[in-house]
Amino acid sequence: GLCCPGRSPSCRSTGWRPDGSYGPCYCDQACEHTLDCCHDYSQACPVIPCVVSQWSEWSGCAEPCKTTYRVRRRHIIQEPQNGGEACPALEERAGCVEYWTEQGTECKQSLIPALITTGGFGKARKKRAAADGNERAGYCVEFQLVAITQGCLHSHHVYTHWMQYLREGHIVCVECQHPALDSKSQHCYGDGSGSKRNQLLHWQAVGNPRCSGTWKRIRQLDTCSCPSVHSFLFI
């Protein structure tokens, strides 16, 4: 009639042991390691592992307009017994950014990751804008690259070769021109306007989802004169 969790020397009886000897025997979990269980221990105290529910849906971001986290949870359906497998984690968190406030207005531009591509597409873009009569004065923003993912080195398509030249610490210029230039705000998304000094901002290379990183905004320039290898476009 005994069945005790953990190590409990008082959880003892007198009877047959699995080795065929008769005498004091134990009914705590430790008896399986010390080999002095009562003969009916496995039947009287079967191992019952922990059972948990399915994960809940992911929550929303903890706070809007911040780089924060979302949460999902599960609960215990059956506690482990008699040395059964312990319960796994009941909560998981994942990073996220919410770009809209609870009132439905857009967050500050500085939070939105910049989508960039090589500046080589700039000439064709300007020609197309001029033909459409939509040419508007753009600008450039200088950034210092802080972190770059390894995925940038594995860009094998012709249109993604430029990603292999990205290096941490280098200064790059990113041009904001039509059609990426928003007509209302007169800014490109992800240009870091309104960000604090030395704030880490996020960028993502177009054409290779594994190529992304962070940079710091240095300054905005009305005229763009960047070395071609370090010249990019906002998308």
C-alpha positions as semicolon CSV with decimal commas, in nm:
position;residue;x (nm);y (nm);z (nm)
1;G;0,000;0,000;0,000
2;L;0,303;0,232;0,000
3;C;0,421;0,452;-0,287
4;C;0,641;0,753;-0,202
5;P;0,806;1,017;-0,422
6;G;1,178;1,093;-0,406
7;R;1,403;0,932;-0,145
8;S;1,215;0,835;0,173
9;P;1,379;0,575;0,403
10;S;1,059;0,561;0,609
11;C;0,867;0,433;0,304
12;R;0,951;0,069;0,387
13;S;0,784;-0,261;0,437
14;T;0,884;-0,624;0,485
15;G;0,849;-0,868;0,201
16;W;1,009;-1,021;-0,103
17;R;1,264;-0,831;-0,307
18;P;1,310;-0,870;-0,686
19;D;1,629;-1,072;-0,624
20;G;1,426;-1,334;-0,436
21;S;1,543;-1,241;-0,085
22;Y;1,302;-1,168;0,198
23;G;1,330;-0,879;0,443
24;P;1,305;-0,499;0,461
25;C;1,212;-0,349;0,125
26;Y;1,129;0,002;0,009
27;C;0,861;0,172;-0,199
28;D;1,018;0,512;-0,271
29;Q;1,155;0,621;-0,612
30;A;1,515;0,575;-0,494
31;C;1,466;0,200;-0,449
32;E;1,512;0,142;-0,822
33;H;1,866;0,281;-0,794
34;T;1,951;0,104;-0,466
35;L;1,786;-0,222;-0,588
36;D;1,594;-0,282;-0,266
37;C;1,235;-0,232;-0,391
38;C;0,950;-0,449;-0,275
39;H;0,860;-0,708;-0,540
40;D;0,534;-0,536;-0,639
41;Y;0,680;-0,183;-0,664
42;S;0,646;-0,153;-1,044
43;Q;0,279;-0,260;-1,029
44;A;0,187;-0,053;-0,723
45;C;0,382;0,258;-0,837
46;P;0,378;0,266;-1,220
47;V;0,585;0,538;-1,387
48;I;0,357;0,819;-1,506
49;P;0,522;1,087;-1,724
50;C;0,412;1,447;-1,735
51;V;0,140;1,527;-1,988
52;V;0,091;1,882;-2,114
53;S;-0,168;2,047;-2,336
54;Q;-0,111;2,181;-2,686
55;W;0,041;2,528;-2,719
56;S;-0,198;2,819;-2,709
57;E;-0,203;3,070;-2,997
58;W;0,074;3,329;-2,991
59;S;-0,019;3,644;-2,804
60;G;0,028;3,988;-2,956
61;C;0,346;4,182;-2,887
62;A;0,388;4,278;-2,522
63;E;0,408;4,649;-2,613
64;P;0,333;4,832;-2,936
65;C;0,603;5,034;-3,114
66;K;0,888;4,852;-2,937
67;T;1,115;4,560;-3,012
68;T;0,973;4,321;-2,754
69;Y;0,826;3,968;-2,739
70;R;0,512;3,761;-2,777
71;V;0,413;3,462;-2,565
72;R;0,245;3,124;-2,598
73;R;0,165;2,890;-2,310
74;R;0,051;2,537;-2,230
75;H;-0,066;2,381;-1,906
76;I;-0,008;2,055;-1,717
77;I;-0,273;1,789;-1,769
78;Q;-0,097;1,516;-1,568
79;E;0,179;1,573;-1,311
80;P;0,465;1,320;-1,332
81;Q;0,459;1,044;-1,073
82;N;0,694;0,773;-0,953
83;G;0,995;0,900;-1,141
84;G;0,809;0,982;-1,459
85;E;0,955;1,228;-1,709
86;A;0,950;1,585;-1,580
87;C;0,729;1,851;-1,736
88;P;0,873;2,058;-2,022
89;A;0,867;2,438;-2,032
90;L;0,516;2,578;-2,009
91;E;0,593;2,914;-2,172
92;E;0,776;3,020;-2,486
93;R;0,869;3,371;-2,598
94;A;0,962;3,497;-2,942
95;G;1,082;3,839;-3,047
96;C;0,844;4,064;-3,235
97;V;0,779;4,425;-3,327
98;E;0,430;4,573;-3,358
99;Y;0,423;4,861;-3,606
100;W;0,077;4,989;-3,513
101;T;-0,043;5,144;-3,188
102;E;-0,350;5,016;-3,004
103;Q;-0,535;5,312;-3,157
104;G;-0,446;5,192;-3,506
105;T;-0,194;5,463;-3,591
106;E;0,145;5,384;-3,739
107;C;0,447;5,369;-3,510
108;K;0,750;5,590;-3,559
109;Q;0,948;5,535;-3,878
110;S;1,263;5,439;-3,687
111;L;1,112;5,108;-3,574
112;I;1,030;4,975;-3,921
113;P;1,311;4,760;-4,070
114;A;1,463;4,913;-4,383
115;L;1,429;4,704;-4,698
116;I;1,734;4,767;-4,916
117;T;1,872;4,664;-5,251
118;T;2,180;4,758;-5,450
119;G;2,207;5,114;-5,578
120;G;2,256;4,975;-5,928
121;F;1,878;4,978;-5,971
122;G;1,865;5,351;-5,906
123;K;1,918;5,475;-6,262
124;A;1,638;5,262;-6,404
125;R;1,410;5,374;-6,124
126;K;1,482;5,745;-6,195
127;K;1,419;5,702;-6,567
128;R;1,084;5,535;-6,496
129;A;0,983;5,810;-6,251
130;A;1,074;6,085;-6,500
131;A;0,868;5,918;-6,772
132;D;0,571;5,899;-6,536
133;G;0,610;6,263;-6,434
134;N;0,653;6,158;-6,071
135;E;1,014;6,267;-6,018
136;R;1,049;6,414;-5,669
137;A;1,359;6,525;-5,486
138;G;1,497;6,240;-5,278
139;Y;1,775;6,221;-5,021
140;C;2,036;5,984;-4,884
141;V;2,101;5,853;-4,534
142;E;2,441;5,739;-4,410
143;F;2,450;5,440;-4,175
144;Q;2,728;5,250;-4,003
145;L;2,682;4,873;-4,031
146;V;2,689;4,712;-3,685
147;A;2,585;4,349;-3,739
148;I;2,543;4,137;-4,051
149;T;2,404;3,784;-4,065
150;Q;2,609;3,503;-4,221
151;G;2,335;3,455;-4,479
152;C;2,467;3,758;-4,669
153;L;2,780;3,561;-4,765
154;H;2,570;3,288;-4,925
155;S;2,400;3,497;-5,192
156;H;2,458;3,304;-5,515
157;H;2,212;3,467;-5,753
158;V;2,345;3,737;-5,984
159;Y;2,109;3,997;-5,836
160;T;2,225;3,921;-5,479
161;H;2,605;3,927;-5,528
162;W;2,617;4,279;-5,380
163;M;2,529;4,138;-5,036
164;Q;2,867;3,964;-5,013
165;Y;3,043;4,302;-4,994
166;L;2,866;4,411;-4,675
167;R;3,110;4,443;-4,385
168;E;3,056;4,531;-4,019
169;G;3,183;4,879;-3,934
170;H;3,160;5,014;-4,291
171;I;2,970;5,334;-4,369
172;V;2,700;5,290;-4,633
173;C;2,460;5,531;-4,802
174;V;2,103;5,444;-4,878
175;E;1,908;5,658;-5,125
176;C;1,542;5,742;-5,077
177;Q;1,377;5,814;-5,411
178;H;1,045;5,761;-5,587
179;P;0,852;5,530;-5,556
180;A;0,982;5,437;-5,208
181;L;0,952;5,802;-5,100
182;D;0,617;5,828;-4,920
183;S;0,416;6,123;-5,051
184;K;0,268;6,210;-4,711
185;S;0,563;6,174;-4,476
186;Q;0,828;6,260;-4,741
187;H;1,037;5,976;-4,596
188;C;1,124;5,620;-4,688
189;Y;1,019;5,348;-4,448
190;G;1,305;5,237;-4,226
191;D;1,520;5,547;-4,281
192;G;1,558;5,592;-3,903
193;S;1,407;5,941;-3,890
194;G;1,313;6,020;-3,532
195;S;1,551;5,760;-3,389
196;K;1,774;5,835;-3,093
197;R;2,149;5,883;-3,131
198;N;2,331;5,548;-3,154
199;Q;2,000;5,359;-3,159
200;L;2,031;5,021;-3,331
201;L;1,805;5,004;-3,634
202;H;1,722;4,699;-3,843
203;W;1,763;4,638;-4,216
204;Q;1,672;4,351;-4,447
205;A;1,822;4,279;-4,790
206;V;1,568;4,223;-5,068
207;G;1,619;3,894;-5,253
208;N;1,772;3,695;-4,967
209;P;1,563;3,663;-4,646
210;R;1,869;3,530;-4,460
211;C;2,064;3,853;-4,517
212;S;1,979;4,115;-4,257
213;G;2,137;4,304;-3,969
214;T;2,154;4,626;-3,772
215;W;2,306;4,969;-3,831
216;K;2,324;5,312;-3,671
217;R;2,202;5,624;-3,847
218;I;2,476;5,885;-3,891
219;R;2,317;6,167;-4,092
220;Q;2,082;6,257;-4,375
221;L;2,219;6,411;-4,696
222;D;2,023;6,612;-4,952
223;T;2,262;6,507;-5,230
224;C;2,393;6,154;-5,272
225;S;2,754;6,081;-5,360
226;C;2,831;5,729;-5,243
227;P;3,088;5,475;-5,367
228;S;2,897;5,233;-5,589
229;V;2,989;4,926;-5,382
230;H;2,840;5,088;-5,071
231;S;2,540;5,255;-5,235
232;F;2,192;5,116;-5,173
233;L;1,826;5,196;-5,226
234;F;1,530;5,192;-4,990
235;I;1,247;4,975;-5,122
